[in-house]
């Protein structure tokens, strides 16, 4: 039987049907309908955050929130290459220049000791990435941003439901983007959101995602289209009801993995961060000096129908599409390069059975 790297969370068929029933009465399928409004309100409450704007996916959420910050064309944005293509693309598609900061080798987020050396008079923002359910050093990033008057926009795609000292990951920096893609801890099939403290962004972001249309005869802004539809929102409302239960199950899976794989020579695992409650979104394992390389383990698992993921690999600063970008080049971020060559994320989802975890670990260890 195939064990995939992830398995999308879904409500029961009956629960989803019940949720979408009203749509057959209203015939209102998209454009900020009842489900959209309900989900926005539910997320504000769940994340204890003042403003939530929903999107059809996380990438457009990030593109739009970057656009909403009025950053100067050609401005430099400090970010990391140890991320999904989306983060760097969103910066470049906004006519901004990504400047790649290395990551640290403890939690794999931005190495805050290396940020200030990258700041120039063109730097306008920092786009750090929370990874695997680990949080960035939000305190130090904010201190640097305040000192140099920089915006901070978090790619929080991996950090839905994570808290730091009891405060939700939605509440740091000028904004945070979440992805609700099918593979994420919380999904709306495809989907995403931006959370932010600045009330004035509500109108701006709503304009951006709906052509700038404010009324039947009023188009106030040159917007695009990135609206979340009612079926997506309905899926979100269902999945949100079960999220805490799912997070608890994920924690159990991770603890089981840790019990089996910790203390093994050549295998490095992430540990819980101080003051952070993780969502256990991914289970990264770094193979360094182990009997087999990462790529060999990947292949051995694959032969047994177990799909792990080289994640993140390759680094975005080594993408072919950025080969002419002056700031690109993986050699400039050696820790990220080290990780990208050695990390594997193992299958992880709420209903992954103890037997399956043991089977995966037995294969790796034997
Ligand atoms: C998933 C993901 C995104 C993009 O989100 P989509 O909803 O798929 O558009 C961006 N950044 C990171 C780190 C992600 O994992």
JSON list of C-alpha atoms in Angstrom, two decimals, residues 53-227:
[
{"chain": "A", "resi": 53, "resn": "UNK", "atom": "CA", "xyz": [-8.68, 38.55, 4.21]},
{"chain": "A", "resi": 54, "resn": "UNK", "atom": "CA", "xyz": [-9.37, 35.30, 2.38]},
{"chain": "A", "resi": 55, "resn": "UNK", "atom": "CA", "xyz": [-7.87, 34.33, -0.97]},
{"chain": "A", "resi": 56, "resn": "UNK", "atom": "CA", "xyz": [-8.25, 31.63, -3.56]},
{"chain": "A", "resi": 57, "resn": "UNK", "atom": "CA", "xyz": [-4.72, 30.47, -2.73]},
{"chain": "A", "resi": 58, "resn": "UNK", "atom": "CA", "xyz": [-1.77, 31.40, -0.56]},
{"chain": "A", "resi": 59, "resn": "UNK", "atom": "CA", "xyz": [0.44, 32.57, -3.38]},
{"chain": "A", "resi": 60, "resn": "UNK", "atom": "CA", "xyz": [-1.92, 35.30, -4.55]},
{"chain": "A", "resi": 61, "resn": "UNK", "atom": "CA", "xyz": [-2.42, 36.28, -0.92]},
{"chain": "A", "resi": 62, "resn": "UNK", "atom": "CA", "xyz": [1.33, 36.85, -0.64]},
{"chain": "A", "resi": 63, "resn": "UNK", "atom": "CA", "xyz": [1.56, 38.66, -3.97]},
{"chain": "A", "resi": 64, "resn": "UNK", "atom": "CA", "xyz": [-1.31, 40.94, -2.99]},
{"chain": "A", "resi": 65, "resn": "UNK", "atom": "CA", "xyz": [-0.13, 41.76, 0.50]},
{"chain": "A", "resi": 66, "resn": "UNK", "atom": "CA", "xyz": [3.32, 42.61, -0.84]},
{"chain": "A", "resi": 67, "resn": "UNK", "atom": "CA", "xyz": [1.66, 44.89, -3.40]},
{"chain": "A", "resi": 68, "resn": "UNK", "atom": "CA", "xyz": [-0.42, 46.52, -0.66]},
{"chain": "A", "resi": 69, "resn": "UNK", "atom": "CA", "xyz": [2.67, 47.72, 1.20]},
{"chain": "A", "resi": 70, "resn": "UNK", "atom": "CA", "xyz": [3.60, 50.34, -1.43]},
{"chain": "A", "resi": 71, "resn": "UNK", "atom": "CA", "xyz": [7.18, 49.16, -1.63]},
{"chain": "A", "resi": 72, "resn": "UNK", "atom": "CA", "xyz": [9.36, 51.02, -4.15]},
{"chain": "A", "resi": 73, "resn": "UNK", "atom": "CA", "xyz": [9.90, 49.34, -7.52]},
{"chain": "A", "resi": 74, "resn": "UNK", "atom": "CA", "xyz": [13.33, 47.69, -7.55]},
{"chain": "A", "resi": 75, "resn": "UNK", "atom": "CA", "xyz": [13.47, 47.74, -3.76]},
{"chain": "A", "resi": 76, "resn": "UNK", "atom": "CA", "xyz": [15.38, 44.97, -2.03]},
{"chain": "A", "resi": 77, "resn": "UNK", "atom": "CA", "xyz": [13.58, 42.41, 0.08]},
{"chain": "A", "resi": 78, "resn": "UNK", "atom": "CA", "xyz": [15.52, 40.22, 2.48]},
{"chain": "A", "resi": 79, "resn": "UNK", "atom": "CA", "xyz": [14.20, 36.66, 2.41]},
{"chain": "A", "resi": 80, "resn": "UNK", "atom": "CA", "xyz": [15.45, 33.08, 2.49]},
{"chain": "A", "resi": 81, "resn": "UNK", "atom": "CA", "xyz": [15.94, 30.55, -0.32]},
{"chain": "A", "resi": 82, "resn": "UNK", "atom": "CA", "xyz": [14.93, 27.64, 1.94]},
{"chain": "A", "resi": 83, "resn": "UNK", "atom": "CA", "xyz": [11.29, 27.86, 0.95]},
{"chain": "A", "resi": 84, "resn": "UNK", "atom": "CA", "xyz": [8.73, 26.97, -1.67]},
{"chain": "A", "resi": 85, "resn": "UNK", "atom": "CA", "xyz": [8.96, 28.68, -5.08]},
{"chain": "A", "resi": 86, "resn": "UNK", "atom": "CA", "xyz": [6.01, 30.89, -4.16]},
{"chain": "A", "resi": 87, "resn": "UNK", "atom": "CA", "xyz": [7.88, 33.12, -1.68]},
{"chain": "A", "resi": 88, "resn": "UNK", "atom": "CA", "xyz": [10.61, 34.24, -4.06]},
{"chain": "A", "resi": 89, "resn": "UNK", "atom": "CA", "xyz": [8.27, 34.41, -7.05]},
{"chain": "A", "resi": 90, "resn": "UNK", "atom": "CA", "xyz": [5.86, 36.68, -5.14]},
{"chain": "A", "resi": 91, "resn": "UNK", "atom": "CA", "xyz": [8.71, 39.11, -4.45]},
{"chain": "A", "resi": 92, "resn": "UNK", "atom": "CA", "xyz": [9.99, 39.11, -8.04]},
{"chain": "A", "resi": 93, "resn": "UNK", "atom": "CA", "xyz": [6.49, 39.34, -9.54]},
{"chain": "A", "resi": 94, "resn": "UNK", "atom": "CA", "xyz": [6.09, 42.57, -7.53]},
{"chain": "A", "resi": 95, "resn": "UNK", "atom": "CA", "xyz": [9.16, 44.05, -9.29]},
{"chain": "A", "resi": 96, "resn": "UNK", "atom": "CA", "xyz": [11.18, 43.72, -6.09]},
{"chain": "A", "resi": 97, "resn": "UNK", "atom": "CA", "xyz": [14.63, 42.17, -5.74]},
{"chain": "A", "resi": 98, "resn": "UNK", "atom": "CA", "xyz": [15.04, 39.18, -3.42]},
{"chain": "A", "resi": 99, "resn": "UNK", "atom": "CA", "xyz": [18.20, 39.31, -1.32]},
{"chain": "A", "resi": 100, "resn": "UNK", "atom": "CA", "xyz": [18.85, 35.90, 0.15]},
{"chain": "A", "resi": 101, "resn": "UNK", "atom": "CA", "xyz": [19.72, 35.56, 3.82]},
{"chain": "A", "resi": 102, "resn": "UNK", "atom": "CA", "xyz": [20.98, 32.20, 5.03]},
{"chain": "A", "resi": 103, "resn": "UNK", "atom": "CA", "xyz": [19.02, 30.08, 7.51]},
{"chain": "A", "resi": 104, "resn": "UNK", "atom": "CA", "xyz": [20.20, 28.77, 10.87]},
{"chain": "A", "resi": 105, "resn": "UNK", "atom": "CA", "xyz": [20.91, 25.07, 11.39]},
{"chain": "A", "resi": 106, "resn": "UNK", "atom": "CA", "xyz": [18.70, 24.67, 14.46]},
{"chain": "A", "resi": 107, "resn": "UNK", "atom": "CA", "xyz": [15.15, 25.44, 13.30]},
{"chain": "A", "resi": 108, "resn": "UNK", "atom": "CA", "xyz": [15.96, 26.20, 9.63]},
{"chain": "A", "resi": 109, "resn": "UNK", "atom": "CA", "xyz": [14.40, 29.69, 9.67]},
{"chain": "A", "resi": 110, "resn": "UNK", "atom": "CA", "xyz": [16.17, 32.94, 8.74]},
{"chain": "A", "resi": 111, "resn": "UNK", "atom": "CA", "xyz": [19.51, 33.37, 10.53]},
{"chain": "A", "resi": 112, "resn": "UNK", "atom": "CA", "xyz": [18.80, 36.67, 12.27]},
{"chain": "A", "resi": 113, "resn": "UNK", "atom": "CA", "xyz": [22.50, 37.31, 12.93]},
{"chain": "A", "resi": 114, "resn": "UNK", "atom": "CA", "xyz": [23.01, 37.65, 9.16]},
{"chain": "A", "resi": 115, "resn": "UNK", "atom": "CA", "xyz": [20.19, 40.07, 8.33]},
{"chain": "A", "resi": 116, "resn": "UNK", "atom": "CA", "xyz": [21.79, 43.42, 9.14]},
{"chain": "A", "resi": 117, "resn": "UNK", "atom": "CA", "xyz": [24.82, 42.84, 6.91]},
{"chain": "A", "resi": 118, "resn": "UNK", "atom": "CA", "xyz": [22.42, 42.51, 3.96]},
{"chain": "A", "resi": 119, "resn": "UNK", "atom": "CA", "xyz": [20.63, 45.82, 4.55]},
{"chain": "A", "resi": 120, "resn": "UNK", "atom": "CA", "xyz": [21.37, 48.58, 2.03]},
{"chain": "A", "resi": 121, "resn": "UNK", "atom": "CA", "xyz": [19.68, 51.91, 1.31]},
{"chain": "A", "resi": 122, "resn": "UNK", "atom": "CA", "xyz": [17.45, 50.01, -1.13]},
{"chain": "A", "resi": 123, "resn": "UNK", "atom": "CA", "xyz": [16.17, 47.52, 1.43]},
{"chain": "A", "resi": 124, "resn": "UNK", "atom": "CA", "xyz": [12.45, 48.02, 2.03]},
{"chain": "A", "resi": 125, "resn": "UNK", "atom": "CA", "xyz": [11.16, 44.82, 3.61]},
{"chain": "A", "resi": 126, "resn": "UNK", "atom": "CA", "xyz": [11.92, 41.45, 5.16]},
{"chain": "A", "resi": 127, "resn": "UNK", "atom": "CA", "xyz": [9.98, 38.37, 4.07]},
{"chain": "A", "resi": 128, "resn": "UNK", "atom": "CA", "xyz": [10.93, 35.60, 6.50]},
{"chain": "A", "resi": 129, "resn": "UNK", "atom": "CA", "xyz": [9.49, 32.09, 6.26]},
{"chain": "A", "resi": 130, "resn": "UNK", "atom": "CA", "xyz": [8.27, 29.99, 9.17]},
{"chain": "A", "resi": 131, "resn": "UNK", "atom": "CA", "xyz": [9.26, 26.44, 8.24]},
{"chain": "A", "resi": 132, "resn": "UNK", "atom": "CA", "xyz": [7.81, 23.02, 9.11]},
{"chain": "A", "resi": 133, "resn": "UNK", "atom": "CA", "xyz": [5.83, 24.50, 12.03]},
{"chain": "A", "resi": 134, "resn": "UNK", "atom": "CA", "xyz": [8.93, 26.18, 13.49]},
{"chain": "A", "resi": 135, "resn": "UNK", "atom": "CA", "xyz": [8.65, 29.93, 14.04]},
{"chain": "A", "resi": 136, "resn": "UNK", "atom": "CA", "xyz": [11.22, 32.52, 13.02]},
{"chain": "A", "resi": 137, "resn": "UNK", "atom": "CA", "xyz": [12.86, 34.62, 15.73]},
{"chain": "A", "resi": 138, "resn": "UNK", "atom": "CA", "xyz": [10.03, 37.15, 15.51]},
{"chain": "A", "resi": 139, "resn": "UNK", "atom": "CA", "xyz": [11.40, 39.36, 18.33]},
{"chain": "A", "resi": 140, "resn": "UNK", "atom": "CA", "xyz": [14.80, 39.90, 16.74]},
{"chain": "A", "resi": 141, "resn": "UNK", "atom": "CA", "xyz": [13.35, 40.35, 13.26]},
{"chain": "A", "resi": 142, "resn": "UNK", "atom": "CA", "xyz": [10.99, 43.04, 14.58]},
{"chain": "A", "resi": 143, "resn": "UNK", "atom": "CA", "xyz": [13.83, 44.77, 16.41]},
{"chain": "A", "resi": 144, "resn": "UNK", "atom": "CA", "xyz": [15.89, 44.96, 13.21]},
{"chain": "A", "resi": 145, "resn": "UNK", "atom": "CA", "xyz": [12.89, 46.03, 11.14]},
{"chain": "A", "resi": 146, "resn": "UNK", "atom": "CA", "xyz": [12.02, 48.83, 13.56]},
{"chain": "A", "resi": 147, "resn": "UNK", "atom": "CA", "xyz": [15.62, 50.03, 13.67]},
{"chain": "A", "resi": 148, "resn": "UNK", "atom": "CA", "xyz": [15.81, 50.28, 9.86]},
{"chain": "A", "resi": 149, "resn": "UNK", "atom": "CA", "xyz": [12.14, 51.15, 9.15]},
{"chain": "A", "resi": 150, "resn": "UNK", "atom": "CA", "xyz": [11.46, 47.98, 7.18]},
{"chain": "A", "resi": 151, "resn": "UNK", "atom": "CA", "xyz": [8.15, 46.18, 6.61]},
{"chain": "A", "resi": 152, "resn": "UNK", "atom": "CA", "xyz": [7.93, 42.57, 7.74]},
{"chain": "A", "resi": 153, "resn": "UNK", "atom": "CA", "xyz": [5.68, 40.18, 5.84]},
{"chain": "A", "resi": 154, "resn": "UNK", "atom": "CA", "xyz": [5.79, 36.58, 7.02]},
{"chain": "A", "resi": 155, "resn": "UNK", "atom": "CA", "xyz": [5.30, 33.61, 4.76]},
{"chain": "A", "resi": 156, "resn": "UNK", "atom": "CA", "xyz": [3.41, 31.67, 7.41]},
{"chain": "A", "resi": 157, "resn": "UNK", "atom": "CA", "xyz": [2.20, 28.94, 5.04]},
{"chain": "A", "resi": 158, "resn": "UNK", "atom": "CA", "xyz": [3.70, 26.31, 7.38]},
{"chain": "A", "resi": 159, "resn": "UNK", "atom": "CA", "xyz": [2.60, 27.93, 10.61]},
{"chain": "A", "resi": 160, "resn": "UNK", "atom": "CA", "xyz": [-1.19, 27.86, 10.78]},
{"chain": "A", "resi": 161, "resn": "UNK", "atom": "CA", "xyz": [-2.18, 27.19, 14.37]},
{"chain": "A", "resi": 162, "resn": "UNK", "atom": "CA", "xyz": [1.32, 27.76, 15.74]},
{"chain": "A", "resi": 163, "resn": "UNK", "atom": "CA", "xyz": [1.68, 30.03, 18.77]},
{"chain": "A", "resi": 164, "resn": "UNK", "atom": "CA", "xyz": [4.65, 31.79, 20.35]},
{"chain": "A", "resi": 165, "resn": "UNK", "atom": "CA", "xyz": [4.24, 32.59, 24.05]},
{"chain": "A", "resi": 166, "resn": "UNK", "atom": "CA", "xyz": [0.54, 31.96, 23.54]},
{"chain": "A", "resi": 167, "resn": "UNK", "atom": "CA", "xyz": [0.29, 34.49, 20.68]},
{"chain": "A", "resi": 168, "resn": "UNK", "atom": "CA", "xyz": [-0.83, 33.18, 17.30]},
{"chain": "A", "resi": 169, "resn": "UNK", "atom": "CA", "xyz": [1.64, 33.24, 14.41]},
{"chain": "A", "resi": 170, "resn": "UNK", "atom": "CA", "xyz": [-0.90, 35.48, 12.65]},
{"chain": "A", "resi": 171, "resn": "UNK", "atom": "CA", "xyz": [0.02, 38.38, 14.90]},
{"chain": "A", "resi": 172, "resn": "UNK", "atom": "CA", "xyz": [3.63, 39.20, 14.05]},
{"chain": "A", "resi": 173, "resn": "UNK", "atom": "CA", "xyz": [5.10, 41.73, 11.64]},
{"chain": "A", "resi": 174, "resn": "UNK", "atom": "CA", "xyz": [3.00, 43.90, 9.32]},
{"chain": "A", "resi": 175, "resn": "UNK", "atom": "CA", "xyz": [1.25, 40.87, 7.86]},
{"chain": "A", "resi": 176, "resn": "UNK", "atom": "CA", "xyz": [1.33, 37.09, 7.66]},
{"chain": "A", "resi": 177, "resn": "UNK", "atom": "CA", "xyz": [0.27, 34.92, 4.74]},
{"chain": "A", "resi": 178, "resn": "UNK", "atom": "CA", "xyz": [-1.26, 31.49, 5.29]},
{"chain": "A", "resi": 179, "resn": "UNK", "atom": "CA", "xyz": [-1.80, 28.82, 2.67]},
{"chain": "A", "resi": 180, "resn": "UNK", "atom": "CA", "xyz": [-4.84, 26.58, 2.87]},
{"chain": "A", "resi": 181, "resn": "UNK", "atom": "CA", "xyz": [-3.68, 24.30, 0.06]},
{"chain": "A", "resi": 182, "resn": "UNK", "atom": "CA", "xyz": [-4.84, 20.67, 0.20]},
{"chain": "A", "resi": 183, "resn": "UNK", "atom": "CA", "xyz": [-1.44, 19.58, 1.52]},
{"chain": "A", "resi": 184, "resn": "UNK", "atom": "CA", "xyz": [-1.35, 22.01, 4.43]},
{"chain": "A", "resi": 185, "resn": "UNK", "atom": "CA", "xyz": [-2.32, 21.40, 8.06]},
{"chain": "A", "resi": 186, "resn": "UNK", "atom": "CA", "xyz": [-5.59, 23.28, 7.50]},
{"chain": "A", "resi": 187, "resn": "UNK", "atom": "CA", "xyz": [-7.05, 23.24, 4.00]},
{"chain": "A", "resi": 188, "resn": "UNK", "atom": "CA", "xyz": [-9.84, 24.83, 1.99]},
{"chain": "A", "resi": 189, "resn": "UNK", "atom": "CA", "xyz": [-8.91, 22.61, -1.02]},
{"chain": "A", "resi": 190, "resn": "UNK", "atom": "CA", "xyz": [-6.97, 25.56, -2.42]},
{"chain": "A", "resi": 191, "resn": "UNK", "atom": "CA", "xyz": [-6.97, 28.75, -0.44]},
{"chain": "A", "resi": 192, "resn": "UNK", "atom": "CA", "xyz": [-5.11, 31.25, 1.61]},
{"chain": "A", "resi": 193, "resn": "UNK", "atom": "CA", "xyz": [-5.38, 34.27, 3.84]},
{"chain": "A", "resi": 194, "resn": "UNK", "atom": "CA", "xyz": [-3.57, 37.37, 4.96]},
{"chain": "A", "resi": 195, "resn": "UNK", "atom": "CA", "xyz": [-3.69, 38.49, 8.60]},
{"chain": "A", "resi": 196, "resn": "UNK", "atom": "CA", "xyz": [-2.60, 42.00, 9.61]},
{"chain": "A", "resi": 197, "resn": "UNK", "atom": "CA", "xyz": [-3.08, 44.64, 12.29]},
{"chain": "A", "resi": 198, "resn": "UNK", "atom": "CA", "xyz": [-3.55, 47.68, 9.99]},
{"chain": "A", "resi": 199, "resn": "UNK", "atom": "CA", "xyz": [-7.30, 48.31, 9.58]},
{"chain": "A", "resi": 200, "resn": "UNK", "atom": "CA", "xyz": [-6.76, 50.42, 6.44]},
{"chain": "A", "resi": 201, "resn": "UNK", "atom": "CA", "xyz": [-5.51, 47.37, 4.54]},
{"chain": "A", "resi": 202, "resn": "UNK", "atom": "CA", "xyz": [-8.96, 45.75, 4.66]},
{"chain": "A", "resi": 203, "resn": "UNK", "atom": "CA", "xyz": [-10.25, 47.89, 1.79]},
{"chain": "A", "resi": 204, "resn": "UNK", "atom": "CA", "xyz": [-6.98, 47.69, -0.15]},
{"chain": "A", "resi": 205, "resn": "UNK", "atom": "CA", "xyz": [-6.79, 43.90, -0.05]},
{"chain": "A", "resi": 206, "resn": "UNK", "atom": "CA", "xyz": [-10.48, 43.48, -0.84]},
{"chain": "A", "resi": 207, "resn": "UNK", "atom": "CA", "xyz": [-9.98, 45.75, -3.87]},
{"chain": "A", "resi": 208, "resn": "UNK", "atom": "CA", "xyz": [-6.96, 43.80, -5.02]},
{"chain": "A", "resi": 209, "resn": "UNK", "atom": "CA", "xyz": [-8.72, 40.46, -4.96]},
{"chain": "A", "resi": 210, "resn": "UNK", "atom": "CA", "xyz": [-11.86, 41.62, -6.74]},
{"chain": "A", "resi": 211, "resn": "UNK", "atom": "CA", "xyz": [-10.87, 43.88, -9.66]},
{"chain": "A", "resi": 212, "resn": "UNK", "atom": "CA", "xyz": [-11.09, 46.99, -7.48]},
{"chain": "A", "resi": 213, "resn": "UNK", "atom": "CA", "xyz": [-14.87, 46.82, -7.81]},
{"chain": "A", "resi": 214, "resn": "UNK", "atom": "CA", "xyz": [-16.65, 48.55, -4.93]},
{"chain": "A", "resi": 215, "resn": "UNK", "atom": "CA", "xyz": [-20.19, 48.63, -6.27]},
{"chain": "A", "resi": 216, "resn": "UNK", "atom": "CA", "xyz": [-22.26, 47.93, -9.39]},
{"chain": "A", "resi": 217, "resn": "UNK", "atom": "CA", "xyz": [-21.01, 51.13, -11.01]},
{"chain": "A", "resi": 218, "resn": "UNK", "atom": "CA", "xyz": [-17.82, 51.81, -9.13]},
{"chain": "A", "resi": 219, "resn": "UNK", "atom": "CA", "xyz": [-14.37, 50.55, -9.99]},
{"chain": "A", "resi": 220, "resn": "UNK", "atom": "CA", "xyz": [-11.90, 52.38, -7.79]},
{"chain": "A", "resi": 221, "resn": "UNK", "atom": "CA", "xyz": [-8.72, 50.39, -8.22]},
{"chain": "A", "resi": 222, "resn": "UNK", "atom": "CA", "xyz": [-6.83, 48.33, -10.81]},
{"chain": "A", "resi": 223, "resn": "UNK", "atom": "CA", "xyz": [-7.31, 44.99, -9.05]},
{"chain": "A", "resi": 224, "resn": "UNK", "atom": "CA", "xyz": [-7.00, 41.38, -10.12]},
{"chain": "A", "resi": 225, "resn": "UNK", "atom": "CA", "xyz": [-9.08, 38.36, -9.21]},
{"chain": "A", "resi": 226, "resn": "UNK", "atom": "CA", "xyz": [-8.10, 36.18, -6.28]},
{"chain": "A", "resi": 227, "resn": "UNK", "atom": "CA", "xyz": [-11.37, 35.54, -4.48]}
]
